[in-house]
Protein backbone atom coordinates (compact mmCIF):
# COMPACT_ATOMS: atom_id res chain seq x y z
CA UNK A 1 0.00 0.00 0.00
CA UNK A 2 1.35 3.42 -0.99
CA UNK A 3 2.20 5.59 2.01
CA UNK A 4 0.93 9.15 1.82
CA UNK A 5 0.50 12.09 4.16
CA UNK A 6 -2.80 10.47 5.13
CA UNK A 7 -0.87 7.41 6.36
CA UNK A 8 1.15 9.77 8.57
CA UNK A 9 -1.98 11.42 10.01
CA UNK A 10 -3.61 8.02 10.64
CA UNK A 11 -0.49 6.63 12.32
CA UNK A 12 -0.53 9.55 14.76
CA UNK A 13 -4.22 9.00 15.53
CA UNK A 14 -3.86 5.25 15.94
CA UNK A 15 -0.52 5.53 17.78
CA UNK A 16 1.31 3.35 15.25
CA UNK A 17 5.03 4.06 15.06
CA UNK A 18 6.25 5.51 11.76
CA UNK A 19 9.55 4.49 10.16
CA UNK A 20 11.74 6.51 7.83
CA UNK A 21 15.24 5.85 6.45
CA UNK A 22 17.37 7.87 4.12
CA UNK A 23 18.33 6.71 0.62
CA UNK A 24 20.15 8.42 -2.22
CA UNK A 25 20.07 5.94 -5.11
CA UNK A 26 17.75 3.53 -6.95
CA UNK A 27 18.97 0.14 -5.71
CA UNK A 28 19.12 1.14 -2.03
CA UNK A 29 15.70 2.78 -2.28
CA UNK A 30 14.31 -0.46 -3.74
CA UNK A 31 15.71 -2.52 -0.84
CA UNK A 32 14.45 -0.08 1.80
CA UNK A 33 11.06 0.18 0.10
CA UNK A 34 10.84 -3.60 -0.07
CA UNK A 35 11.46 -3.81 3.68
CA UNK A 36 8.25 -1.82 4.21
CA UNK A 37 9.39 1.53 5.57
CA UNK A 38 6.75 4.29 5.63
CA UNK A 39 8.95 7.00 4.12
CA UNK A 40 12.29 7.38 2.39
CA UNK A 41 14.10 10.64 3.01
CA UNK A 42 16.47 11.88 0.35
CA UNK A 43 18.34 13.87 2.95
CA UNK A 44 20.92 16.52 2.28
CA UNK A 45 23.09 14.23 4.46
CA UNK A 46 23.82 13.12 0.88
CA UNK A 47 26.57 15.73 0.99
CA UNK A 48 28.35 13.93 3.83
CA UNK A 49 27.64 10.23 3.34
CA UNK A 50 27.71 10.11 -0.49
CA UNK A 51 29.66 13.13 -1.68
CA UNK A 52 32.28 13.32 1.09
CA UNK A 53 31.70 16.92 2.22
CA UNK A 54 32.33 17.75 5.88
CA UNK A 55 28.81 19.19 6.28
CA UNK A 56 25.59 19.58 4.26
CA UNK A 57 26.10 23.20 3.19
CA UNK A 58 27.52 22.58 -0.30
CA UNK A 59 24.63 20.40 -1.48
CA UNK A 60 22.84 21.97 -4.46
CA UNK A 61 19.34 21.77 -5.90
CA UNK A 62 20.79 19.85 -8.86
CA UNK A 63 22.33 17.27 -6.48
CA UNK A 64 19.01 16.85 -4.70
CA UNK A 65 16.96 16.52 -7.88
CA UNK A 66 19.38 14.01 -9.41
CA UNK A 67 19.33 11.73 -6.34
CA UNK A 68 15.62 12.21 -5.58
CA UNK A 69 14.70 11.08 -9.11
CA UNK A 70 16.81 7.92 -8.66
CA UNK A 71 15.18 7.15 -5.29
CA UNK A 72 11.68 7.81 -6.63
CA UNK A 73 12.24 5.24 -9.38
CA UNK A 74 13.05 2.64 -6.70
CA UNK A 75 10.35 3.51 -4.14
CA UNK A 76 6.98 1.99 -4.92
CA UNK A 77 5.23 2.17 -1.54
CA UNK A 78 7.27 4.52 0.64
CA UNK A 79 6.49 8.22 0.71
CA UNK A 80 9.48 9.97 -0.87
CA UNK A 81 10.49 13.11 1.04
CA UNK A 82 13.28 15.29 -0.40
CA UNK A 83 15.35 17.84 1.50
CA UNK A 84 15.44 21.44 0.37
CA UNK A 85 19.18 22.19 0.52
CA UNK A 86 20.85 25.15 2.22
CA UNK A 87 19.90 28.52 0.66
CA UNK A 88 17.19 27.04 -1.56
CA UNK A 89 14.38 28.39 0.68
CA UNK A 90 16.02 31.38 2.38
CA UNK A 91 16.02 34.08 -0.32
CA UNK A 92 12.41 34.67 -1.38
CA UNK A 93 9.04 32.98 -1.25
CA UNK A 94 8.85 32.55 -5.02
CA UNK A 95 12.29 30.91 -5.16
CA UNK A 96 11.28 28.67 -2.24
CA UNK A 97 8.11 27.46 -3.95
CA UNK A 98 9.93 27.02 -7.28
CA UNK A 99 12.62 24.89 -5.64
CA UNK A 100 10.11 22.78 -3.70
CA UNK A 101 8.20 22.34 -6.96
CA UNK A 102 11.33 21.17 -8.80
CA UNK A 103 11.84 18.40 -6.23
CA UNK A 104 8.29 17.22 -6.95
CA UNK A 105 8.21 17.86 -10.71
CA UNK A 106 11.73 16.73 -11.66
CA UNK A 107 12.61 14.52 -8.68
CA UNK A 108 9.09 13.02 -8.31
CA UNK A 109 9.19 13.51 -4.51
CA UNK A 110 5.82 13.46 -2.77
CA UNK A 111 6.87 15.87 -0.02
CA UNK A 112 9.76 18.18 0.86
CA UNK A 113 11.58 18.78 4.13
CA UNK A 114 13.07 22.03 5.33
CA UNK A 115 15.03 22.97 8.44
CA UNK A 116 13.66 25.66 10.74
CA UNK A 117 10.80 26.56 13.05
CA UNK A 118 8.96 29.84 13.62
CA UNK A 119 11.38 31.75 11.36
CA UNK A 120 10.41 29.55 8.40
CA UNK A 121 6.64 29.39 8.96
CA UNK A 122 6.06 31.67 5.97
CA UNK A 123 7.98 29.30 3.67
CA UNK A 124 6.05 26.28 4.98
CA UNK A 125 2.76 28.10 4.36
CA UNK A 126 3.75 29.08 0.83
CA UNK A 127 4.91 25.58 -0.16
CA UNK A 128 1.82 24.00 1.39
CA UNK A 129 -0.35 26.48 -0.55
CA UNK A 130 1.21 25.06 -3.72
CA UNK A 131 -0.14 21.64 -2.65
CA UNK A 132 3.28 20.32 -1.73
CA UNK A 133 3.34 18.60 1.68
CA UNK A 134 6.07 19.88 4.00
CA UNK A 135 7.93 17.98 6.69
CA UNK A 136 9.59 20.44 9.08
CA UNK A 137 12.87 19.77 10.91
CA UNK A 138 13.77 21.40 14.25
CA UNK A 139 16.28 20.85 17.05
CA UNK A 140 19.76 20.21 15.65
CA UNK A 141 19.36 21.50 12.11
CA UNK A 142 22.66 20.61 10.38
CA UNK A 143 22.40 23.48 7.86
CA UNK A 144 22.86 25.81 10.87
CA UNK A 145 26.06 24.07 12.03
CA UNK A 146 28.04 27.31 11.86
CA UNK A 147 25.43 29.22 13.86
CA UNK A 148 25.29 26.44 16.49
CA UNK A 149 29.10 26.15 16.67
CA UNK A 150 29.01 22.40 15.94
CA UNK A 151 26.63 19.42 15.92
CA UNK A 152 25.19 19.74 19.46
CA UNK A 153 22.11 18.58 21.39
CA UNK A 154 19.46 21.33 21.38
CA UNK A 155 16.80 22.45 23.87
CA UNK A 156 18.55 21.69 27.16
CA UNK A 157 17.94 25.01 28.94
CA UNK A 158 14.48 26.33 29.95
CA UNK A 159 14.69 29.05 27.30
CA UNK A 160 15.90 26.72 24.53
CA UNK A 161 13.29 24.08 25.42
CA UNK A 162 10.50 26.69 25.31
CA UNK A 163 11.78 27.91 21.93
CA UNK A 164 11.69 24.38 20.53
CA UNK A 165 8.14 23.81 21.77
CA UNK A 166 7.12 27.15 20.21
CA UNK A 167 8.87 26.19 16.95
CA UNK A 168 7.00 22.88 16.88
CA UNK A 169 3.69 24.69 17.37
CA UNK A 170 4.59 27.20 14.65
CA UNK A 171 5.43 24.59 11.99
CA UNK A 172 2.22 22.72 12.74
CA UNK A 173 0.22 25.96 12.47
CA UNK A 174 1.96 26.75 9.18
CA UNK A 175 0.72 23.47 7.70
CA UNK A 176 3.59 20.97 8.08
CA UNK A 177 2.29 17.37 7.98
CA UNK A 178 5.12 16.07 10.23
CA UNK A 179 8.19 17.36 12.02
CA UNK A 180 11.64 15.85 12.51
CA UNK A 181 13.13 16.38 15.98
CA UNK A 182 16.89 15.95 15.82
CA UNK A 183 19.14 15.69 18.90
CA UNK A 184 16.49 16.80 21.36
CA UNK A 185 16.46 15.40 24.94
CA UNK A 186 13.88 12.62 25.29
CA UNK A 187 11.58 14.29 27.83
CA UNK A 188 11.29 17.44 25.70
CA UNK A 189 10.67 15.43 22.51
CA UNK A 190 7.95 13.48 24.35
CA UNK A 191 6.34 16.74 25.54
CA UNK A 192 6.36 18.13 21.97
CA UNK A 193 4.91 14.86 20.67
CA UNK A 194 2.04 14.99 23.18
CA UNK A 195 1.31 18.59 22.31
CA UNK A 196 1.18 18.23 18.51
CA UNK A 197 -1.54 16.72 16.34
CA UNK A 198 1.00 16.02 13.55
CA UNK A 199 3.53 13.18 13.95
CA UNK A 200 7.02 13.80 15.28
CA UNK A 201 9.86 11.80 13.74
CA UNK A 202 12.84 11.53 16.04
CA UNK A 203 16.54 11.11 15.42
CA UNK A 204 18.40 11.24 18.70
CA UNK A 205 15.16 12.33 20.36
CA UNK A 206 14.20 9.24 22.35
CA UNK A 207 11.42 6.69 22.14
CA UNK A 208 8.62 9.16 22.89
CA UNK A 209 8.34 10.35 19.28
CA UNK A 210 5.68 9.11 16.84
CA UNK A 211 8.35 7.68 14.55
CA UNK A 212 12.07 7.36 13.94
CA UNK A 213 14.50 8.16 11.14
CA UNK A 214 18.12 7.14 10.62
CA UNK A 215 20.71 7.68 7.93
CA UNK A 216 21.03 4.21 6.37
CA UNK A 217 24.84 4.24 6.19
CA UNK A 218 24.89 4.91 9.96
CA UNK A 219 22.60 2.00 10.85
CA UNK A 220 24.55 -0.36 8.59
CA UNK A 221 28.00 0.70 9.79
CA UNK A 222 29.00 2.11 6.41
CA UNK A 223 30.06 5.60 7.49
CA UNK A 224 32.80 5.86 10.08
CA UNK A 225 33.64 9.60 9.94
CA UNK A 226 30.91 10.48 12.43
CA UNK A 227 29.12 7.99 14.70
CA UNK A 228 26.45 9.84 16.67
CA UNK A 229 25.49 8.43 20.09
CA UNK A 230 21.90 7.88 18.93
CA UNK A 231 22.81 5.38 16.20
CA UNK A 232 22.36 1.63 16.59
CA UNK A 233 24.13 -0.58 14.07
CA UNK A 234 21.48 -3.03 12.86
CA UNK A 235 23.77 -5.00 10.53
CA UNK A 236 27.56 -4.90 9.97
CA UNK A 237 27.19 -4.16 6.25
CA UNK A 238 30.20 -1.84 6.14
CA UNK A 239 32.40 -4.66 7.47
CA UNK A 240 30.92 -7.17 5.02
CA UNK A 241 31.49 -4.79 2.11
CA UNK A 242 35.10 -4.23 3.14
CA UNK A 243 35.59 -8.01 3.34
CA UNK A 244 33.94 -8.50 -0.05
CA UNK A 245 36.20 -5.90 -1.70
CA UNK A 246 39.31 -7.47 -0.12
CA UNK A 247 38.24 -10.97 -1.25
CA UNK A 248 37.68 -9.67 -4.80
CA UNK A 249 41.17 -8.16 -4.99
CA UNK A 250 42.72 -11.39 -3.68
CA UNK A 251 40.73 -13.55 -6.12
CA UNK A 252 41.72 -11.42 -9.11
CA UNK A 253 45.34 -11.43 -8.02
CA UNK A 254 45.50 -15.20 -7.40
CA UNK A 255 43.62 -15.98 -10.64
CA UNK A 256 40.61 -17.67 -9.00
CA UNK A 257 38.30 -15.01 -10.44
CA UNK A 258 36.93 -15.00 -13.06
CA UNK A 259 36.36 -18.77 -13.21
CA UNK A 260 35.16 -20.78 -16.22
CA UNK A 261 31.48 -20.22 -15.36
CA UNK A 262 31.86 -16.42 -15.44
CA UNK A 263 33.03 -16.35 -19.08
CA UNK A 264 31.50 -16.75 -22.54
CA UNK A 265 32.40 -19.57 -24.92
CA UNK A 266 33.04 -19.38 -28.66
CA UNK A 267 34.46 -21.52 -31.40
CA UNK A 268 38.16 -21.33 -30.68
CA UNK A 269 38.91 -22.06 -34.32
CA UNK A 270 37.79 -18.51 -35.07
CA UNK A 271 40.36 -17.10 -32.69
CA UNK A 272 42.98 -19.36 -34.29
CA UNK A 273 42.23 -17.84 -37.70
CA UNK A 274 42.79 -14.26 -36.54
CA UNK A 275 45.83 -12.50 -38.02
O1 LIG B 1 19.63 14.96 5.82
C1 LIG B 1 19.21 14.05 6.56
O2 LIG B 1 19.54 12.86 6.40
C2 LIG B 1 18.30 14.40 7.64
C3 LIG B 1 18.01 13.37 8.68
C4 LIG B 1 19.17 13.23 9.57
C5 LIG B 1 16.77 13.66 9.42
O3 LIG B 1 17.85 15.50 7.68
Short mmCIF file of N, CA and C in Angstrom, two decimals, residues 89 112 179 213 218:
data_model
loop_
_atom_site.label_atom_id
_atom_site.label_comp_id
_atom_site.label_asym_id
_atom_site.label_seq_id
_atom_site.Cartn_x
_atom_site.Cartn_y
_atom_site.Cartn_z
N UNK A 89 15.67 27.90 0.18
CA UNK A 89 14.38 28.39 0.68
C UNK A 89 14.56 29.61 1.59
N UNK A 112 8.42 17.60 0.67
CA UNK A 112 9.76 18.18 0.86
C UNK A 112 9.97 18.40 2.36
N UNK A 179 7.00 16.59 11.65
CA UNK A 179 8.19 17.36 12.02
C UNK A 179 9.27 16.42 12.56
N UNK A 213 13.77 8.12 12.40
CA UNK A 213 14.50 8.16 11.14
C UNK A 213 15.98 7.95 11.44
N UNK A 218 24.59 4.96 8.51
CA UNK A 218 24.89 4.91 9.96
C UNK A 218 24.40 3.59 10.55
#
